[in-house]
PDB file of C-alpha atoms in Angstrom:
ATOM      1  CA  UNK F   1       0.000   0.000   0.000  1.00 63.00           C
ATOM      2  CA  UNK F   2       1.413   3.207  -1.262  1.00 69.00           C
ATOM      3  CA  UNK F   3       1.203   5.886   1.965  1.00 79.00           C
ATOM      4  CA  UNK F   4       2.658   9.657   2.416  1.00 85.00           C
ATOM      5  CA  UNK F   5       5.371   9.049   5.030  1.00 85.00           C
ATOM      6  CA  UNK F   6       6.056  12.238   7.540  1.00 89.00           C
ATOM      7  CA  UNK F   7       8.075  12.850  10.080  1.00 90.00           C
ATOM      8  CA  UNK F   8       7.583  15.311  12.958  1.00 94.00           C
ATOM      9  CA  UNK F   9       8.863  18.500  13.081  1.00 93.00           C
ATOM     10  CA  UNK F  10      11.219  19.280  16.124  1.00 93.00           C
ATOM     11  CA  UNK F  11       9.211  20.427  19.176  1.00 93.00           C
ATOM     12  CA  UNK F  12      11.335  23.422  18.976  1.00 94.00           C
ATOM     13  CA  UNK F  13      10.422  24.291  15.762  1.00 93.00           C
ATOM     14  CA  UNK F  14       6.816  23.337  16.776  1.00 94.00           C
ATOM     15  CA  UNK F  15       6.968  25.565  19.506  1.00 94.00           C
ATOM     16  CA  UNK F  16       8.168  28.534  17.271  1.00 93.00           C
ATOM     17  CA  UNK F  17       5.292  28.045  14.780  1.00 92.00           C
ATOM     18  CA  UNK F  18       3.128  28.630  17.733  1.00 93.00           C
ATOM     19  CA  UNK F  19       4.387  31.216  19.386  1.00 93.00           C
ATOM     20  CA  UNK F  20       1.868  33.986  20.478  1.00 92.00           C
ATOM     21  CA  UNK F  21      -1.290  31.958  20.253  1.00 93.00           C
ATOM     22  CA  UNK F  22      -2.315  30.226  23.423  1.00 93.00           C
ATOM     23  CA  UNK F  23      -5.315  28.097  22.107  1.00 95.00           C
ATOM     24  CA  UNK F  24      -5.037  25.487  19.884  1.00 96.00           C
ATOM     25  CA  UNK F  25      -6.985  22.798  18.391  1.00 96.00           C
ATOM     26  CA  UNK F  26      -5.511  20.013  17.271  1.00 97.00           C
ATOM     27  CA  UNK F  27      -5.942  17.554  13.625  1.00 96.00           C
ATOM     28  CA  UNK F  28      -4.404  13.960  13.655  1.00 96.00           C
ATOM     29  CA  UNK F  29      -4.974  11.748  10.096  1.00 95.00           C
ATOM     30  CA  UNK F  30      -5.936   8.439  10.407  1.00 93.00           C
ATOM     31  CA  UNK F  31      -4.822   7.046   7.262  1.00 91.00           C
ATOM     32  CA  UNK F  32      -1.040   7.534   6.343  1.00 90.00           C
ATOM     33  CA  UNK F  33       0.232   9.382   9.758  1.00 92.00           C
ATOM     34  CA  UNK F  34      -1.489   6.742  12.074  1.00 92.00           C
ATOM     35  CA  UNK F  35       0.499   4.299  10.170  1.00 88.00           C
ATOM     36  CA  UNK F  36       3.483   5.811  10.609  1.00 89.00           C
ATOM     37  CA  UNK F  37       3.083   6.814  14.244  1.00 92.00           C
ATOM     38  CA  UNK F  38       3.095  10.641  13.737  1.00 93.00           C
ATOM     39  CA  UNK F  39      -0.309  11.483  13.516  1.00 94.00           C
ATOM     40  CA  UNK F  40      -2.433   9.206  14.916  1.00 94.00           C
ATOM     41  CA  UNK F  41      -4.627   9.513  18.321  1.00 95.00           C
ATOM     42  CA  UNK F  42      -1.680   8.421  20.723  1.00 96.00           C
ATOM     43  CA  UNK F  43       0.601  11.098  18.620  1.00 96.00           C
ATOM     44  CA  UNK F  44      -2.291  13.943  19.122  1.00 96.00           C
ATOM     45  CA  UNK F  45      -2.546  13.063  23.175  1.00 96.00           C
ATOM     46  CA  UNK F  46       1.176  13.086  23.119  1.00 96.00           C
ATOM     47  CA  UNK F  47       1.198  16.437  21.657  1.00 96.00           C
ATOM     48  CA  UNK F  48      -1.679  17.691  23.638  1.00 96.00           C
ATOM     49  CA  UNK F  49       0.584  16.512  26.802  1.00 96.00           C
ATOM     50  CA  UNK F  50       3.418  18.551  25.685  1.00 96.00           C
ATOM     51  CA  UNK F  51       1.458  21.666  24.752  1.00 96.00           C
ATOM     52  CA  UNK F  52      -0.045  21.560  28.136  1.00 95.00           C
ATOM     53  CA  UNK F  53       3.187  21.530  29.463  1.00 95.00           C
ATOM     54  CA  UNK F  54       3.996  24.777  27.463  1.00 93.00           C
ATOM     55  CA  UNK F  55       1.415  26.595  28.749  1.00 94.00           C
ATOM     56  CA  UNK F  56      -1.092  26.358  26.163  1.00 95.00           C
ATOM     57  CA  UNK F  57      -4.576  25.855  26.122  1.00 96.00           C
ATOM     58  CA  UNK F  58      -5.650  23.024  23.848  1.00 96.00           C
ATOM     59  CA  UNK F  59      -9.687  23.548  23.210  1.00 96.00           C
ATOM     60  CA  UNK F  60     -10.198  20.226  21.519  1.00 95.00           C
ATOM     61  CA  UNK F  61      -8.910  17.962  19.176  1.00 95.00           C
ATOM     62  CA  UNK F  62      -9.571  14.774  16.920  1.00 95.00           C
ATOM     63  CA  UNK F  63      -8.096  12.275  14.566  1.00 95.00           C
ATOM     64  CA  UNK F  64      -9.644  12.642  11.163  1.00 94.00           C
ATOM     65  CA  UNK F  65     -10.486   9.978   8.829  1.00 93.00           C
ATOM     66  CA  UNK F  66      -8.717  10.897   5.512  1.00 91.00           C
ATOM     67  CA  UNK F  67      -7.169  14.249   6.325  1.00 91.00           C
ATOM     68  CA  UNK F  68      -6.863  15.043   2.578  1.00 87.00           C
ATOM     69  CA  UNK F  69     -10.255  14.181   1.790  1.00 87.00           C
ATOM     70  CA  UNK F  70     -12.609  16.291   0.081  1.00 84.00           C
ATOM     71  CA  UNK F  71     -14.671  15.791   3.013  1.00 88.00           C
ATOM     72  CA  UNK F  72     -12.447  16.982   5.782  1.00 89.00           C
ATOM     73  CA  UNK F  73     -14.971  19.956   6.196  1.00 88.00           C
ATOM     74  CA  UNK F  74     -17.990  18.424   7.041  1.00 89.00           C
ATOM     75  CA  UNK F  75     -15.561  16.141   9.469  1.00 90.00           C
ATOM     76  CA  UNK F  76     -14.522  19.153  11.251  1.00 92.00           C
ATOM     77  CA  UNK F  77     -18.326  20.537  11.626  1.00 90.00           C
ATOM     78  CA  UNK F  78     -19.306  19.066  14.616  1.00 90.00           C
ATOM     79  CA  UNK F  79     -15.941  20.207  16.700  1.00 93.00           C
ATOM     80  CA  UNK F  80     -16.789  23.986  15.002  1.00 90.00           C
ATOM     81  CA  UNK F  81     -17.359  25.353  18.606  1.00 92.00           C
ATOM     82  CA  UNK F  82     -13.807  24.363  19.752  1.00 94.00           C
ATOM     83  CA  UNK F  83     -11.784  24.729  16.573  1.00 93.00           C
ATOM     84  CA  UNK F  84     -13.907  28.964  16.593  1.00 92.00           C
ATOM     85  CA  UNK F  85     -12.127  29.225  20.218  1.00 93.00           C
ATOM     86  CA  UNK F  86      -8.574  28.094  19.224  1.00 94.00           C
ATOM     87  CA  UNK F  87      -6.250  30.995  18.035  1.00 94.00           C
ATOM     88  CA  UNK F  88      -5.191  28.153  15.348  1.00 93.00           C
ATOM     89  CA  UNK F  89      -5.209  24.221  13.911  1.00 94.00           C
ATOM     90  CA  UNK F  90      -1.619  22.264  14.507  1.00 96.00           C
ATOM     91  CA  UNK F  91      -2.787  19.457  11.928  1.00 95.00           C
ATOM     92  CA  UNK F  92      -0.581  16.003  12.139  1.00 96.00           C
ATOM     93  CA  UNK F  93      -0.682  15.132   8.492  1.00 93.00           C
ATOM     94  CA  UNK F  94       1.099  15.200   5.520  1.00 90.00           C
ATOM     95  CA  UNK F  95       1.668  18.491   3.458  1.00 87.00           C
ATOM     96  CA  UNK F  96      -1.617  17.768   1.316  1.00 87.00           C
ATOM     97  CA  UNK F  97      -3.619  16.919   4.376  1.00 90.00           C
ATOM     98  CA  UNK F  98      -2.447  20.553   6.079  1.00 91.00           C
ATOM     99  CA  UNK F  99      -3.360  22.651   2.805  1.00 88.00           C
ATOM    100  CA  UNK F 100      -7.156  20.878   2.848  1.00 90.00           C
ATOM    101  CA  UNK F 101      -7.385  21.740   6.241  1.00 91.00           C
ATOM    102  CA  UNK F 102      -7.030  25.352   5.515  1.00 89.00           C
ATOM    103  CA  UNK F 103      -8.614  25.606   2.864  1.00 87.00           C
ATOM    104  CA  UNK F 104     -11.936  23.637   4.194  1.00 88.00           C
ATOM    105  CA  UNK F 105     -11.767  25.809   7.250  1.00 87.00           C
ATOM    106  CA  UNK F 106     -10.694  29.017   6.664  1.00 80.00           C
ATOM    107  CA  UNK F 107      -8.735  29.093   9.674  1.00 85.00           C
ATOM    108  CA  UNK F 108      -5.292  29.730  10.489  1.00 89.00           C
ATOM    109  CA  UNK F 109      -3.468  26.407  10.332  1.00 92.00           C
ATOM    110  CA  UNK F 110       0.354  25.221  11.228  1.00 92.00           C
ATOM    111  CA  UNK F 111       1.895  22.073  10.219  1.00 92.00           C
ATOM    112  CA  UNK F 112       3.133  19.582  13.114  1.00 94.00           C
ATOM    113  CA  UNK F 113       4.528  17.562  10.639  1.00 93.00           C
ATOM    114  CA  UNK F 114       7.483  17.030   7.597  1.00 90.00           C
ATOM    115  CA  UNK F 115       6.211  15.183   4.338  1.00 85.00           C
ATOM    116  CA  UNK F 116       9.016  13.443   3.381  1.00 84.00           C
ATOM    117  CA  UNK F 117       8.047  11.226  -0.166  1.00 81.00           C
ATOM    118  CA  UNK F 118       5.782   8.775  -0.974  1.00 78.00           C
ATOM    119  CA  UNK F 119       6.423   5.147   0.359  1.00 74.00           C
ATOM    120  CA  UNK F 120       5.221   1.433  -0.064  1.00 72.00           C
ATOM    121  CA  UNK F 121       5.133  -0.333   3.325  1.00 70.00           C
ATOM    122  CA  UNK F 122       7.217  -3.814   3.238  1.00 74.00           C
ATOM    123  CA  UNK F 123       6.743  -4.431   6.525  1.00 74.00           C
ATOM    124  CA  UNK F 124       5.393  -3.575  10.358  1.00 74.00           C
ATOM    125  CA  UNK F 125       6.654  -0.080  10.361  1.00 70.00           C
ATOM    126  CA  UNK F 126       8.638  -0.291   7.418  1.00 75.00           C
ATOM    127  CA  UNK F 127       8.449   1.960   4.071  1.00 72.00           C
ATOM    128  CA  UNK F 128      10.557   1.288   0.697  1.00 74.00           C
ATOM    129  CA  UNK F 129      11.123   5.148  -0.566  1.00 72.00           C
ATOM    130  CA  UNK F 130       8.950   4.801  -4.041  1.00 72.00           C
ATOM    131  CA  UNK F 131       9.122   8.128  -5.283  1.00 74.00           C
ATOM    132  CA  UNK F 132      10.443  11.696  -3.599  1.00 74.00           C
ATOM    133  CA  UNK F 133       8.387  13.601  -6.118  1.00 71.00           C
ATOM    134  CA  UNK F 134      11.185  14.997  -6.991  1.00 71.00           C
ATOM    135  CA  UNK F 135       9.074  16.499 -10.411  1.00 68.00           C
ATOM    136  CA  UNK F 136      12.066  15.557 -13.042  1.00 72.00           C
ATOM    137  CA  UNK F 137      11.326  12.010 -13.274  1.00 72.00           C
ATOM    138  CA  UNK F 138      14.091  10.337 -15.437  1.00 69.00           C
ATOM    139  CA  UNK F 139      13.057   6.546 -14.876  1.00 66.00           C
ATOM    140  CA  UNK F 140      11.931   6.560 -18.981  1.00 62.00           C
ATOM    141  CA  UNK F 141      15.854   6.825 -19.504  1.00 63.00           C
ATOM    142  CA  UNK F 142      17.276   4.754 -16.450  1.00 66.00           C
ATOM    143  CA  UNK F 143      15.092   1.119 -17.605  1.00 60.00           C
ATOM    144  CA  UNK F 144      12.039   2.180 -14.786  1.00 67.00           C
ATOM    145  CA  UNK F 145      14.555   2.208 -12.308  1.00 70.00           C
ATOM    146  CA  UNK F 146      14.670   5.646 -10.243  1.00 75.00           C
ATOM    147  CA  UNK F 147      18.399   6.321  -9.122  1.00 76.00           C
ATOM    148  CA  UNK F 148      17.307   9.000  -6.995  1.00 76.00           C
ATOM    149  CA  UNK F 149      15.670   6.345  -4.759  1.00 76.00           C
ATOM    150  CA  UNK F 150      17.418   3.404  -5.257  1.00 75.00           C
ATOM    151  CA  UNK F 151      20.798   4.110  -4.926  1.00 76.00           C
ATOM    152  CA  UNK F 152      21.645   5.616  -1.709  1.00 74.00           C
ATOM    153  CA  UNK F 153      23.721   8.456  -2.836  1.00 74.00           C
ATOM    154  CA  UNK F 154      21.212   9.288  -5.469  1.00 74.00           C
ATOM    155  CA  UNK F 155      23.565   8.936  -8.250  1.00 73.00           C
ATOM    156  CA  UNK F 156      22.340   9.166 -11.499  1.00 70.00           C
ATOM    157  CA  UNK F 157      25.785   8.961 -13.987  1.00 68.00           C
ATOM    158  CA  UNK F 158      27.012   5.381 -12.960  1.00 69.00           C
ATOM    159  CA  UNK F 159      28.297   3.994  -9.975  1.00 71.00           C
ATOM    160  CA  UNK F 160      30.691   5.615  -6.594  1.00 75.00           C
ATOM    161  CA  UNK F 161      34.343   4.808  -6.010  1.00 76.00           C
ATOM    162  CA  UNK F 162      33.123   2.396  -3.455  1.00 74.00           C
ATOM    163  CA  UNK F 163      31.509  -0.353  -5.380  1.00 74.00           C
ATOM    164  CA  UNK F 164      33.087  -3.644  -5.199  1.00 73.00           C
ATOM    165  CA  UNK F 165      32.785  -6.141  -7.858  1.00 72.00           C
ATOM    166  CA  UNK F 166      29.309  -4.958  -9.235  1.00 68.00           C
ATOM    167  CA  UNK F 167      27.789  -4.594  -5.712  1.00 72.00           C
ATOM    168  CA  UNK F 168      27.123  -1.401  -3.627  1.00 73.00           C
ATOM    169  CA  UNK F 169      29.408  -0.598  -0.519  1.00 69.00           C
ATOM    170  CA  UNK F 170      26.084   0.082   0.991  1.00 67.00           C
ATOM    171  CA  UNK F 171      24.619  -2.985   0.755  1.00 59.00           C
ATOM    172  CA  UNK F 172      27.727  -5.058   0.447  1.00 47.00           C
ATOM    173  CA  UNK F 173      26.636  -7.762   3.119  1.00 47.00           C
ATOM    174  CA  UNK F 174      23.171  -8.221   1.692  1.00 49.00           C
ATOM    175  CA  UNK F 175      24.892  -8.433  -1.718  1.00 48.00           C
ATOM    176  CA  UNK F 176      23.040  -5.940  -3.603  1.00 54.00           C
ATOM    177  CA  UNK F 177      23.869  -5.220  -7.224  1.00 54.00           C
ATOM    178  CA  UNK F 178      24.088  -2.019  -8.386  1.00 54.00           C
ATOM    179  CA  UNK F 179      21.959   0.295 -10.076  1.00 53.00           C
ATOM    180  CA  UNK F 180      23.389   0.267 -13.375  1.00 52.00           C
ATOM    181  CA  UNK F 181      23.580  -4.116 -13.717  1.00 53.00           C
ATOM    182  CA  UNK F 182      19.793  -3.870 -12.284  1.00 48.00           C
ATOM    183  CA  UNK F 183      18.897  -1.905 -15.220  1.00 44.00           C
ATOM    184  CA  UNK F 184      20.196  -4.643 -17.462  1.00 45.00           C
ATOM    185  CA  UNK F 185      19.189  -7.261 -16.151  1.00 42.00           C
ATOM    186  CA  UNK F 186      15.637  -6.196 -14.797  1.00 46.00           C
ATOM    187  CA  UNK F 187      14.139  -6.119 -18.547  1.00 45.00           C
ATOM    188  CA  UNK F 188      16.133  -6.527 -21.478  1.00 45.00           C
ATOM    189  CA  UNK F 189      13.818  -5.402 -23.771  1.00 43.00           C
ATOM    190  CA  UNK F 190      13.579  -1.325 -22.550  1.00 45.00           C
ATOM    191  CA  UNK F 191      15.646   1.278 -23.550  1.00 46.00           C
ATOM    192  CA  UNK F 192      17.925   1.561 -20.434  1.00 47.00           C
ATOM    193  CA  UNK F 193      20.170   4.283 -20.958  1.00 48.00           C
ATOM    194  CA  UNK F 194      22.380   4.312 -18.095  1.00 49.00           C
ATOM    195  CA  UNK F 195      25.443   3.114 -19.602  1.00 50.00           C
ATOM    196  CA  UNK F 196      25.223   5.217 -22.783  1.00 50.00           C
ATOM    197  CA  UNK F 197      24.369   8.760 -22.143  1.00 54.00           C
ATOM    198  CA  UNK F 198      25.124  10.881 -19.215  1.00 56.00           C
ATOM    199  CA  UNK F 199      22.280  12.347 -17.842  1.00 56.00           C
ATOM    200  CA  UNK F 200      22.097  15.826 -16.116  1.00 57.00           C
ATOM    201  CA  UNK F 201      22.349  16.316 -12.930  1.00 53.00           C
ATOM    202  CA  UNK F 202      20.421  18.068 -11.075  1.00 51.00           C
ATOM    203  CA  UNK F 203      20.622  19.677  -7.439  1.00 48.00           C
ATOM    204  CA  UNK F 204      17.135  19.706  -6.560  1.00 46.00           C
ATOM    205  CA  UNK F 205      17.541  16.246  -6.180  1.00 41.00           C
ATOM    206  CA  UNK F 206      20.610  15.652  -4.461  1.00 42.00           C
ATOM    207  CA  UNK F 207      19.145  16.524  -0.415  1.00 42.00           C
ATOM    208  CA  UNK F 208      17.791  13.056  -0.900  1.00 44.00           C
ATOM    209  CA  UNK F 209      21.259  11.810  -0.743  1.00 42.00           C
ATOM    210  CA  UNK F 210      22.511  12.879   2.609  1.00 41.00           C
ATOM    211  CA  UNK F 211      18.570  11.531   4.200  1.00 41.00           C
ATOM    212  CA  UNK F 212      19.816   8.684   6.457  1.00 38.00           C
ATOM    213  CA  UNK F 213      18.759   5.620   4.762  1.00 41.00           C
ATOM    214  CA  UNK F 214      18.014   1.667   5.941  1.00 41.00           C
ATOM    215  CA  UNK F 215      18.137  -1.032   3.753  1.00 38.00           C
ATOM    216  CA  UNK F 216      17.532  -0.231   0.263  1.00 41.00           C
ATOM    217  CA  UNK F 217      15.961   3.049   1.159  1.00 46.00           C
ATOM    218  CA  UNK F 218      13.684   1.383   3.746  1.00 48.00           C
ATOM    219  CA  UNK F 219      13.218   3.660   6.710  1.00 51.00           C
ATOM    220  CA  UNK F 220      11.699   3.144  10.137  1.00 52.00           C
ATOM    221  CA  UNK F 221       8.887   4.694  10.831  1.00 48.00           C
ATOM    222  CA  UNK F 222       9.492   4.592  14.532  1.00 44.00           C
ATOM    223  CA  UNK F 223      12.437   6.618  13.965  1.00 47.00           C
ATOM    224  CA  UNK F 224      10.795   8.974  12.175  1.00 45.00           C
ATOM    225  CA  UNK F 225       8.661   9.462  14.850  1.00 44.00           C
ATOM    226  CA  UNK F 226      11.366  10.065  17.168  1.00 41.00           C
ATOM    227  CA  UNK F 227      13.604  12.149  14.815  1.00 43.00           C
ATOM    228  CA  UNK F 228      14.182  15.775  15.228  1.00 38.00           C
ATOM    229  CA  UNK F 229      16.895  16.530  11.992  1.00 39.00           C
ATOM    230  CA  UNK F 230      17.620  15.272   8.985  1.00 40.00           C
ATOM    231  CA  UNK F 231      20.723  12.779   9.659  1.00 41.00           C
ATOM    232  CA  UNK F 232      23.659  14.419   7.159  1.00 41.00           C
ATOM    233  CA  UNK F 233      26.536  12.854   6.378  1.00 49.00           C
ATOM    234  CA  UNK F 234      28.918  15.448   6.173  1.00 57.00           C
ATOM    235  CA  UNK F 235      31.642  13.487   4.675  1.00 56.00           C
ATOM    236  CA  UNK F 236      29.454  13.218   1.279  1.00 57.00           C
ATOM    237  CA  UNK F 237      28.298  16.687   1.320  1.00 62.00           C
ATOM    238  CA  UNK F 238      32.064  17.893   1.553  1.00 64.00           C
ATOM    239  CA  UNK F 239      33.023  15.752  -1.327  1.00 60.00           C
ATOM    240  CA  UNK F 240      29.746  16.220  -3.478  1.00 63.00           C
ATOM    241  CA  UNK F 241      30.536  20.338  -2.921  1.00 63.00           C
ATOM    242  CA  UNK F 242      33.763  20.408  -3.970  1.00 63.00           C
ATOM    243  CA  UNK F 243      32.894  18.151  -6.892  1.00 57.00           C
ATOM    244  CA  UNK F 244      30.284  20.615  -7.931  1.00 62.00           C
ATOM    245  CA  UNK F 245      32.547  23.906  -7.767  1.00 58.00           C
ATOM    246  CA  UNK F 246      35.470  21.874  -9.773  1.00 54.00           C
ATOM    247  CA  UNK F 247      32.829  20.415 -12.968  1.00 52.00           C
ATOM    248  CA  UNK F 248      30.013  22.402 -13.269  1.00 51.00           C
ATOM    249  CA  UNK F 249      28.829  25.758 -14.308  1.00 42.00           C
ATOM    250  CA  UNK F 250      25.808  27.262 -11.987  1.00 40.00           C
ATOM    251  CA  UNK F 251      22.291  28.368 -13.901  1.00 34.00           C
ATOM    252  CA  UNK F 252      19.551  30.328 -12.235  1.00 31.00           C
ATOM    253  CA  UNK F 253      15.735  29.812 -13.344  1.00 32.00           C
ATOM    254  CA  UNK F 254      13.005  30.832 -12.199  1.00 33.00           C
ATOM    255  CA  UNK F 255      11.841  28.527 -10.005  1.00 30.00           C
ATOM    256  CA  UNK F 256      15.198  26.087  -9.549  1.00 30.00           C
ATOM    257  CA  UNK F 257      18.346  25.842 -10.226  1.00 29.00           C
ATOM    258  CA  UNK F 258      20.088  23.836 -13.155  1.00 29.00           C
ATOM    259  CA  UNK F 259      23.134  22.718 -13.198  1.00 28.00           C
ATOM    260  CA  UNK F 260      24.761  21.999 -16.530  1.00 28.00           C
ATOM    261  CA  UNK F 261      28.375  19.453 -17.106  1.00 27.00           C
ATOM    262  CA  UNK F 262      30.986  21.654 -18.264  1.00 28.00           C
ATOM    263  CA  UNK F 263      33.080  19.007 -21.167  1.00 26.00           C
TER     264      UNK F 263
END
């Protein structure tokens, strides 16, 4: 089952968002952020506990079915007392969830919650990273493999210095090919051009890399739950800079930024 995984935001930056209004009502989903423990009815108590503890006043609060759904409003009617006390909404759901929220309700609303991409869960607690919606999909060219997800530095022009003998460093003890034999081997037949072109890169995708990854992209959702920061490995983003300033030539747009391989 495909799901929108989240991860919540850092009490402090919780706390921030909320500074100056002392009521609050508080949204929980019970679809994707119950099953990831971030949003779900023990998540909103939890949060209503630490509120509390802040000083706050929490008027109300509930645990909606679909948090995204088109009928979120007429959900939220019969709580319309409490939610016309609070000063605002801190909704537990993804990004999507949050914006039909506001716009059902007409009421200020903050976020207690990061989307981070969609996943397929593999197991109790466990999500395979499908797809970061990264919106410059490339799999037609890569043999419908995604690099960005699959290989856990997001590498999209053939394989690290690390690889040894056709499997990734990564997943060396597991003995996991790499990304550029899967796309052979996984169907002969499409047009996998991995080993013949070099694709461009492109930086909008590369914060995906230095995300703290399980096994084959598989992340807990218990420590998302409990995580505060992204995990960075500083090592890579050293390397990956001074890589960057030493091949490549720096475009602006309008609305990202391109990076082009200077030959």
């Amino acid at each position: 089952m495909i799901r929108s995984i989240t991860r919540k935001k850092p009490e402090e930056e919780v706390d921030r968002l909320l500074t100056g209004l002392g009521r609050i009502f508080l949204i929980g989903c019970g679809t994707c952020a119950t099953l990831t423990h971030t949003g779900g009815a023990p998540e909103v108590e939890q949060m209503k506990e630490h509120l509390t503890g802040k000083g706050k006043l929490v008027t109300g609060g509930t645990v909606l079915p679909v948090a995204c759904d088109n009928l979120t409003g007429e959900a939220l009617r019969e709580f319309g007392r409490q939610m016309h006390q609070a000063d605002a909404l801190l909704v537990m759901s993804c990004a999507f969830g949050v914006q039909t929220v506001a716009r059902q309700t007409k009421a200020m609303v903050v976020p207690a919650l990061d989307t981070l991409f969609i996943g397929k869960e593999t197991g109790p607690g466990l999500f395979d990273e499908v797809c970061t919606q990264c919106g410059t999909c490339i799999i037609g060219e890569t043999g419908g493999i995604c690099p960005v997800t699959t290989c856990h530095k997001g590498l999209v022009n053939g394989p690290c210095g690390g690889t040894n003998n056709g499997k990734c460093e990564i997943e060396i003890k597991n003995g996991s090919r790499i990304l550029w034999d899967l796309g052979e081997c996984q169907n002969p037949k499409s047009k996998c051009q991995m080993k013949s072109q070099c694709l461009n890169v492109r930086m909008c995708l590369w914060i995906h890399s230095f995300v703290s990854k399980g096994h084959h992209g598989t992340h807990n959702s218990a420590s998302f739950a409990r995580s505060g920061h992204l995990a960075f490995d500083i090592r890579a983003f050293v390397v990956s800079y001074l890589w960057l300033i030493r091949h490549l030539r720096i475009y602006s747009a309008p609305c990202s930024v391109n990076y082009c391989m200077t030959r």
